[in-house]
């Protein structure tokens, strides 16, 4: 039996793909970005795809007819970078997406699923955002759900990326209390776990450099500095703190991702949603990562189709939940339905 899923803030379908692999079926998916919706349609991710502002979507027709609601409201209001952008308000006061979390729970109220899965950046748990967290707990209790939540490192579930995400699963009272699946991987492979999956393991067949890539210069004006940085390091390599004899940068004077390079010996760091000339991670061979590579790092199938131009495809994949992480959570949720 395939259990039904309704997907909110679906993006290009990372959560949906993971749930599909676990035996679920998405009956309805919605996102406000037309290109992401085109991607969902191209991959037959859902029976019905609605491209619309969630505030304009009526979910009452799905009342009591859907097993699981999944979704990750836009994360910029809760991201760590918001702490540096002091001119912008965060949380519910965010001008562009402050409404998203309340709308997620408005949908839960109208649908009344057996289970919901809520995803966001780990910053959602910071003391700075006590109001949204309190709101989540209050709404879940009011609507009759037991919730379990934690910050998960995707690498601990076999994803070749150390990507931390806040995951909350709510089960209707009477079903039980959700227990997160046991972690299968760890950095050193101790306690009956496998070692983290590394970039080298999943990107080895992309190790060539094309003629076009030879013309490109990641890092822009700092390309020569990027070339000198060892794999697995960033701009901090050129600081006094790291013992560089003629320091070029001050310690922690830039974003940590500035001139950041992957190493084949560990998972990738978090793939960002915005393609950048100087913010990594970059390939250890001093080139930009390819869309096919970030799909691997986000555990999308190689044949998963993405619509839009290169930067639009990058944004879709960078915003997504790793499909394998979603699959592991979905397989555990299945036990409770």
Coordinates of N, CA, C and O in Angstrom, one line a residue, residues 90-232:
X90 N 14.2 39.2 11.0 CA 14.1 37.8 10.8 C 12.8 37.2 11.4 O 11.9 38.0 11.9
X91 N 12.7 35.9 11.4 CA 11.5 35.2 11.9 C 10.2 35.6 11.3 O 10.2 35.9 10.1
X92 N 9.2 35.8 12.1 CA 7.9 36.1 11.6 C 7.8 37.5 11.0 O 6.9 37.9 10.2
X93 N 8.8 38.4 11.4 CA 8.9 39.7 10.9 C 9.5 39.9 9.5 O 9.6 41.0 9.0
X94 N 10.1 38.8 9.0 CA 10.7 38.8 7.7 C 9.7 39.3 6.7 O 8.6 38.8 6.6
X95 N 10.1 40.3 5.8 CA 9.2 40.9 4.9 C 8.7 39.9 3.8 O 7.6 40.0 3.3
X96 N 9.6 39.0 3.4 CA 9.3 38.2 2.2 C 8.7 36.8 2.6 O 7.9 36.3 1.9
X97 N 9.1 36.3 3.8 CA 8.7 34.9 4.1 C 8.3 34.7 5.5 O 8.1 33.6 6.0
X98 N 8.0 35.8 6.2 CA 7.6 35.6 7.6 C 6.3 34.9 7.8 O 6.0 34.4 8.9
X99 N 5.5 34.9 6.8 CA 4.2 34.3 6.8 C 4.2 32.8 6.7 O 3.2 32.1 6.9
X100 N 5.3 32.3 6.2 CA 5.4 30.9 5.7 C 5.1 29.8 6.8 O 4.3 28.9 6.6
X101 N 5.7 30.0 8.0 CA 5.4 29.0 9.1 C 4.0 29.0 9.5 O 3.4 27.9 9.6
X102 N 3.4 30.2 9.8 CA 1.9 30.2 10.1 C 1.1 29.5 9.0 O 0.1 28.8 9.3
X103 N 1.5 29.8 7.7 CA 0.7 29.2 6.6 C 0.9 27.7 6.6 O -0.1 26.9 6.2
X104 N 2.0 27.2 6.9 CA 2.2 25.7 7.0 C 1.2 25.1 8.0 O 0.6 24.1 7.6
X105 N 1.1 25.7 9.1 CA 0.2 25.2 10.1 C -1.3 25.5 9.8 O -2.2 24.7 10.3
X106 N -1.5 26.5 9.1 CA -2.9 26.7 8.6 C -3.3 25.5 7.7 O -4.4 25.0 7.7
X107 N -2.3 25.1 6.8 CA -2.6 23.9 6.0 C -2.8 22.7 6.8 O -3.7 21.8 6.5
X108 N -2.0 22.5 7.8 CA -2.1 21.3 8.7 C -3.5 21.3 9.3 O -4.2 20.2 9.3
X109 N -4.0 22.4 9.7 CA -5.3 22.5 10.4 C -6.4 22.1 9.3 O -7.4 21.4 9.7
X110 N -6.3 22.6 8.1 CA -7.3 22.3 7.1 C -7.3 20.9 6.6 O -8.3 20.3 6.3
X111 N -6.1 20.3 6.6 CA -5.9 18.9 6.0 C -6.1 17.9 7.1 O -6.7 16.8 6.8
X112 N -5.6 18.1 8.3 CA -5.7 17.2 9.4 C -5.1 15.8 9.1 O -5.8 14.8 9.1
X113 N -3.8 15.8 8.7 CA -3.2 14.5 8.3 C -2.9 13.7 9.5 O -2.9 14.2 10.7
X114 N -2.5 12.4 9.3 CA -2.1 11.6 10.4 C -0.7 12.0 10.9 O -0.4 12.0 12.1
X115 N 0.1 12.5 10.0 CA 1.5 12.9 10.3 C 1.9 14.1 9.5 O 1.4 14.4 8.4
X116 N 2.8 14.9 10.1 CA 3.4 16.0 9.4 C 4.9 16.0 9.6 O 5.4 15.6 10.7
X117 N 5.6 16.4 8.6 CA 7.1 16.6 8.7 C 7.4 18.0 8.3 O 7.1 18.5 7.2
X118 N 8.1 18.7 9.2 CA 8.4 20.1 9.1 C 10.0 20.2 9.0 O 10.6 19.6 9.9
X119 N 10.5 20.9 8.0 CA 11.9 21.0 7.8 C 12.4 22.4 7.7 O 11.7 23.3 7.1
X120 N 13.5 22.8 8.3 CA 14.1 24.1 8.2 C 15.6 24.0 8.5 O 16.1 23.0 8.9
X121 N 16.2 25.2 8.4 CA 17.7 25.2 8.8 C 17.8 25.1 10.3 O 16.9 25.3 11.1
X122 N 19.0 24.7 10.7 CA 19.2 24.5 12.2 C 19.0 25.8 13.0 O 18.8 25.8 14.2
X123 N 19.2 27.0 12.3 CA 19.0 28.2 12.9 C 17.6 28.4 13.5 O 17.3 29.3 14.4
X124 N 16.6 27.6 13.1 CA 15.2 27.7 13.6 C 15.2 27.4 15.1 O 14.3 27.8 15.8
X125 N 16.2 26.7 15.6 CA 16.3 26.3 17.0 C 17.0 27.4 17.9 O 17.1 27.3 19.1
X126 N 17.6 28.4 17.2 CA 18.4 29.4 18.0 C 17.4 30.2 18.9 O 16.3 30.4 18.6
X127 N 18.0 30.7 20.0 CA 17.2 31.5 20.9 C 16.6 32.8 20.3 O 15.6 33.3 20.7
X128 N 17.3 33.2 19.2 CA 16.9 34.4 18.5 C 15.4 34.2 18.0 O 14.7 35.2 17.8
X129 N 15.1 33.0 17.7 CA 13.8 32.7 17.1 C 12.9 31.9 18.0 O 12.2 30.9 17.6
X130 N 12.8 32.3 19.2 CA 11.9 31.7 20.2 C 10.4 31.7 19.8 O 9.7 30.7 20.1
X131 N 10.0 32.8 19.2 CA 8.6 32.9 18.8 C 8.2 31.9 17.8 O 7.1 31.2 18.1
X132 N 8.9 31.7 16.7 CA 8.5 30.6 15.8 C 8.5 29.2 16.4 O 7.6 28.4 16.2
X133 N 9.5 28.9 17.2 CA 9.5 27.6 17.9 C 8.4 27.4 18.8 O 7.7 26.3 18.9
X134 N 8.1 28.4 19.6 CA 6.9 28.4 20.5 C 5.6 28.2 19.7 O 4.7 27.5 20.2
X135 N 5.5 28.9 18.6 CA 4.3 28.8 17.8 C 4.2 27.4 17.2 O 3.1 26.8 17.3
X136 N 5.3 26.8 16.8 CA 5.2 25.4 16.3 C 4.7 24.5 17.4 O 3.8 23.6 17.1
X137 N 5.2 24.6 18.6 CA 4.8 23.7 19.7 C 3.3 23.9 20.0 O 2.6 23.0 20.3
X138 N 2.9 25.2 20.1 CA 1.6 25.5 20.5 C 0.6 25.0 19.4 O -0.5 24.4 19.8
X139 N 0.9 25.2 18.2 CA 0.0 24.7 17.1 C -0.1 23.2 17.1 O -1.2 22.7 16.9
X140 N 1.0 22.5 17.2 CA 0.9 21.1 17.2 C 0.1 20.6 18.4 O -0.7 19.6 18.2
X141 N 0.3 21.1 19.6 CA -0.5 20.7 20.7 C -2.0 21.0 20.5 O -2.9 20.2 20.8
X142 N -2.3 22.2 20.0 CA -3.7 22.6 19.8 C -4.4 21.7 18.8 O -5.6 21.4 19.0
X143 N -3.7 21.2 17.8 CA -4.3 20.3 16.8 C -4.2 18.9 17.1 O -4.5 18.0 16.3
X144 N -3.6 18.5 18.2 CA -3.6 17.1 18.7 C -2.4 16.3 18.2 O -2.6 15.1 17.9
X145 N -1.3 16.9 18.1 CA -0.1 16.1 17.6 C 1.0 16.0 18.7 O 1.2 17.0 19.4
X146 N 1.6 14.8 18.8 CA 2.8 14.7 19.6 C 4.0 15.0 18.6 O 4.0 14.4 17.5
X147 N 4.9 15.9 19.0 CA 6.0 16.2 18.1 C 7.3 15.7 18.7 O 7.5 15.6 19.9
X148 N 8.2 15.4 17.8 CA 9.6 15.0 18.1 C 10.4 15.8 17.1 O 10.2 15.8 15.9
X149 N 11.5 16.4 17.6 CA 12.3 17.2 16.7 C 13.8 17.2 17.1 O 14.1 16.9 18.3
X150 N 14.6 17.4 16.2 CA 16.1 17.5 16.4 C 16.8 18.1 15.2 O 16.2 18.1 14.1
X151 N 18.0 18.5 15.5 CA 18.8 19.0 14.4 C 19.7 17.8 13.9 O 20.3 17.1 14.7
X152 N 19.5 17.5 12.6 CA 20.2 16.3 12.0 C 21.3 16.7 11.1 O 21.2 17.7 10.3
X153 N 22.4 16.0 11.1 CA 23.5 16.2 10.1 C 23.2 15.1 9.1 O 23.3 13.9 9.3
X154 N 22.9 15.6 7.8 CA 22.6 14.6 6.8 C 23.7 13.6 6.5 O 23.4 12.5 6.1
X155 N 24.9 14.0 6.8 CA 26.1 13.1 6.6 C 25.9 11.8 7.4 O 26.4 10.7 7.1
X156 N 25.2 11.9 8.5 CA 25.1 10.8 9.4 C 24.0 9.8 8.9 O 23.8 8.7 9.6
X157 N 23.4 10.1 7.8 CA 22.5 9.2 7.2 C 22.9 8.8 5.7 O 22.1 8.4 4.9
X158 N 24.2 8.9 5.5 CA 24.8 8.5 4.2 C 24.8 9.5 3.1 O 25.0 9.2 1.9
X159 N 24.4 10.8 3.4 CA 24.5 11.8 2.4 C 25.9 12.4 2.4 O 26.5 12.7 3.4
X160 N 26.5 12.6 1.2 CA 27.9 13.0 1.1 C 28.0 14.5 1.3 O 28.6 15.3 0.5
X161 N 27.4 15.0 2.4 CA 27.3 16.5 2.6 C 27.0 16.7 4.1 O 26.1 16.1 4.6
X162 N 27.9 17.5 4.8 CA 27.6 17.8 6.2 C 26.6 19.0 6.2 O 27.0 20.1 6.4
X163 N 25.4 18.6 6.1 CA 24.3 19.6 6.0 C 23.4 19.4 7.2 O 22.7 18.4 7.3
X164 N 23.3 20.4 8.1 CA 22.5 20.3 9.3 C 21.1 20.9 9.0 O 21.0 22.0 8.5
X165 N 20.1 20.2 9.4 CA 18.7 20.7 9.2 C 17.9 20.3 10.5 O 18.1 19.3 11.1
X166 N 17.0 21.2 10.8 CA 16.0 21.0 11.8 C 14.8 20.2 11.2 O 14.2 20.6 10.2
X167 N 14.5 19.0 11.8 CA 13.4 18.2 11.4 C 12.5 18.0 12.6 O 12.9 17.7 13.7
X168 N 11.2 18.3 12.3 CA 10.2 18.0 13.3 C 9.1 17.1 12.7 O 8.6 17.4 11.6
X169 N 8.8 16.0 13.4 CA 7.7 15.1 13.0 C 6.6 15.1 14.0 O 6.9 14.9 15.2
X170 N 5.4 15.4 13.5 CA 4.2 15.3 14.4 C 3.4 14.2 14.1 O 3.0 13.9 12.9
X171 N 3.0 13.4 15.1 CA 2.1 12.3 14.9 C 0.8 12.5 15.7 O 0.8 13.0 16.8
X172 N -0.4 12.3 15.1 CA -1.6 12.4 15.8 C -1.6 11.7 17.1 O -1.1 10.5 17.1
X173 N -2.1 12.3 18.1 CA -2.1 11.6 19.4 C -2.9 10.3 19.3 O -4.0 10.3 18.8
X174 N -2.3 9.3 19.9 CA -3.0 8.0 19.7 C -2.2 7.1 18.8 O -2.2 5.8 18.9
X175 N -1.4 7.7 17.9 CA -0.6 6.9 17.0 C 0.7 6.5 17.6 O 1.2 5.4 17.5
X176 N 1.3 7.5 18.4 CA 2.5 7.2 19.1 C 3.4 8.5 19.1 O 2.9 9.6 18.8
X177 N 4.6 8.3 19.5 CA 5.6 9.4 19.5 C 6.7 9.0 18.6 O 7.4 7.9 18.8
X178 N 7.0 9.8 17.7 CA 8.1 9.5 16.7 C 9.4 9.3 17.3 O 9.8 10.1 18.1
X179 N 10.2 8.3 16.8 CA 11.6 8.2 17.2 C 12.4 8.2 15.9 O 12.1 7.5 15.0
X180 N 13.4 9.1 15.9 CA 14.2 9.3 14.7 C 15.0 8.0 14.4 O 15.4 7.3 15.3
X181 N 15.2 7.7 13.1 CA 15.9 6.5 12.8 C 17.4 6.5 13.3 O 17.9 7.6 13.3
X182 N 17.9 5.4 13.6 CA 19.3 5.4 14.1 C 20.3 5.8 13.0 O 20.1 5.5 11.8
X183 N 21.2 6.6 13.4 CA 22.2 7.1 12.4 C 23.1 6.0 11.9 O 23.5 5.1 12.7
X184 N 23.3 6.0 10.6 CA 24.0 4.9 10.0 C 25.5 5.2 9.7 O 26.2 4.3 9.4
X185 N 25.8 6.5 9.7 CA 27.2 6.9 9.4 C 27.7 7.8 10.5 O 27.0 8.5 11.2
X186 N 29.0 7.9 10.6 CA 29.7 8.9 11.4 C 31.0 9.3 10.8 O 31.5 8.6 9.9
X187 N 31.7 10.3 11.4 CA 32.9 10.8 10.8 C 34.0 9.7 10.8 O 34.7 9.5 9.8
X188 N 34.1 9.0 11.9 CA 35.1 8.0 12.0 C 34.6 6.5 11.9 O 35.4 5.6 12.0
X189 N 33.3 6.4 11.7 CA 32.8 5.0 11.5 C 32.8 4.2 12.8 O 33.0 3.0 12.8
X190 N 32.6 4.9 14.0 CA 32.6 4.2 15.2 C 31.1 3.8 15.6 O 30.2 4.2 15.0
X191 N 31.0 3.0 16.7 CA 29.7 2.6 17.2 C 28.8 1.9 16.2 O 27.6 2.3 16.0
X192 N 29.4 1.0 15.5 CA 28.7 0.2 14.5 C 28.1 1.0 13.3 O 27.0 0.7 12.8
X193 N 28.7 2.1 13.0 CA 28.3 2.9 11.9 C 29.4 2.9 10.7 O 30.5 2.5 11.0
X194 N 29.0 3.2 9.5 CA 29.9 3.4 8.4 C 30.5 4.8 8.5 O 30.0 5.7 9.1
X195 N 31.7 4.9 7.9 CA 32.3 6.2 7.8 C 31.5 7.1 6.8 O 30.8 6.6 5.9
X196 N 31.5 8.4 7.1 CA 30.9 9.3 6.2 C 31.2 9.0 4.7 O 32.3 8.7 4.4
X197 N 30.2 9.2 3.9 CA 30.4 9.1 2.4 C 31.1 10.4 1.9 O 30.7 11.5 2.2
X198 N 32.2 10.2 1.2 CA 33.1 11.4 0.9 C 32.8 11.9 -0.5 O 32.2 11.2 -1.4
X199 N 33.2 13.1 -0.8 CA 33.1 13.7 -2.1 C 33.8 12.8 -3.2 O 33.3 12.6 -4.3
X200 N 35.0 12.3 -2.8 CA 35.7 11.5 -3.7 C 35.0 10.2 -4.2 O 35.1 9.8 -5.3
X201 N 34.2 9.7 -3.3 CA 33.4 8.5 -3.6 C 32.3 8.7 -4.6 O 32.0 7.9 -5.5
X202 N 31.7 9.9 -4.5 CA 30.5 10.2 -5.4 C 30.8 11.0 -6.6 O 30.1 11.1 -7.5
X203 N 32.0 11.7 -6.6 CA 32.3 12.6 -7.7 C 33.5 12.1 -8.5 O 34.0 12.8 -9.4
X204 N 34.0 10.9 -8.3 CA 35.3 10.5 -8.9 C 35.1 10.4 -10.4 O 36.1 10.6 -11.2
X205 N 33.9 10.1 -10.9 CA 33.7 10.0 -12.4 C 33.5 11.3 -13.1 O 33.3 11.4 -14.3
X206 N 33.6 12.4 -12.3 CA 33.6 13.8 -12.9 C 34.9 14.5 -12.8 O 35.0 15.7 -12.8
X207 N 36.0 13.7 -12.7 CA 37.3 14.3 -12.3 C 38.0 15.0 -13.4 O 39.1 15.5 -13.3
X208 N 37.4 15.0 -14.6 CA 38.1 15.7 -15.7 C 37.8 17.2 -15.7 O 36.9 17.7 -15.0
X209 N 38.5 18.0 -16.5 CA 38.2 19.4 -16.6 C 38.1 19.7 -18.1 O 38.9 19.4 -18.9
X210 N 36.9 20.3 -18.4 CA 36.7 20.6 -19.9 C 37.4 21.8 -20.3 O 37.9 22.6 -19.5
X211 N 37.5 22.0 -21.6 CA 38.1 23.2 -22.2 C 37.4 24.5 -21.7 O 38.0 25.5 -21.4
X212 N 36.0 24.4 -21.7 CA 35.3 25.6 -21.2 C 35.6 25.9 -19.8 O 35.7 27.1 -19.4
X213 N 35.7 24.9 -18.9 CA 36.0 25.1 -17.5 C 37.4 25.7 -17.3 O 37.6 26.5 -16.4
X214 N 38.3 25.4 -18.2 CA 39.7 26.0 -18.1 C 39.6 27.5 -18.3 O 40.5 28.3 -17.8
X215 N 38.6 28.0 -19.0 CA 38.5 29.5 -19.2 C 37.8 30.2 -18.1 O 37.9 31.4 -17.9
X216 N 37.1 29.4 -17.2 CA 36.4 30.0 -16.1 C 37.4 30.2 -14.9 O 38.4 29.5 -14.8
X217 N 37.1 31.2 -14.1 CA 38.0 31.6 -13.0 C 37.2 31.7 -11.7 O 36.8 32.8 -11.3
X218 N 36.9 30.6 -11.0 CA 36.2 30.7 -9.7 C 37.0 31.5 -8.8 O 38.3 31.5 -8.8
X219 N 36.4 32.3 -8.0 CA 37.1 33.2 -7.1 C 37.3 34.6 -7.7 O 37.8 35.5 -7.0
X220 N 37.0 34.7 -8.9 CA 37.1 36.0 -9.7 C 38.5 36.5 -9.5 O 39.5 35.9 -9.8
X221 N 38.6 37.8 -9.0 CA 40.0 38.4 -8.8 C 40.9 37.6 -7.9 O 42.1 37.8 -7.9
X222 N 40.3 36.7 -7.1 CA 41.1 36.0 -6.1 C 41.3 34.5 -6.6 O 41.7 33.6 -5.8
X223 N 41.2 34.3 -7.9 CA 41.4 33.0 -8.5 C 42.8 32.4 -8.1 O 42.9 31.2 -7.7
X224 N 43.8 33.2 -8.2 CA 45.2 32.7 -7.9 C 45.3 32.3 -6.5 O 46.0 31.4 -6.1
X225 N 44.6 33.0 -5.6 CA 44.6 32.6 -4.2 C 43.9 31.3 -4.0 O 44.3 30.4 -3.2
X226 N 42.8 31.1 -4.7 CA 42.0 29.8 -4.6 C 42.9 28.7 -5.0 O 42.9 27.6 -4.4
X227 N 43.7 28.9 -6.1 CA 44.6 27.8 -6.6 C 45.6 27.4 -5.5 O 45.9 26.2 -5.4
X228 N 46.0 28.3 -4.7 CA 47.0 28.0 -3.7 C 46.5 27.4 -2.4 O 47.2 26.9 -1.6
X229 N 45.1 27.4 -2.3 CA 44.5 26.8 -1.0 C 44.5 25.3 -1.1 O 44.0 24.8 -2.2
X230 N 44.9 24.6 -0.1 CA 44.8 23.1 -0.2 C 43.4 22.7 -0.2 O 42.5 23.3 0.4
X231 N 43.1 21.5 -0.7 CA 41.8 20.9 -0.6 C 41.3 20.8 0.8 O 42.0 20.5 1.7
X232 N 40.0 21.2 1.0 CA 39.4 21.2 2.4 C 39.6 22.4 3.2 O 39.2 22.5 4.3

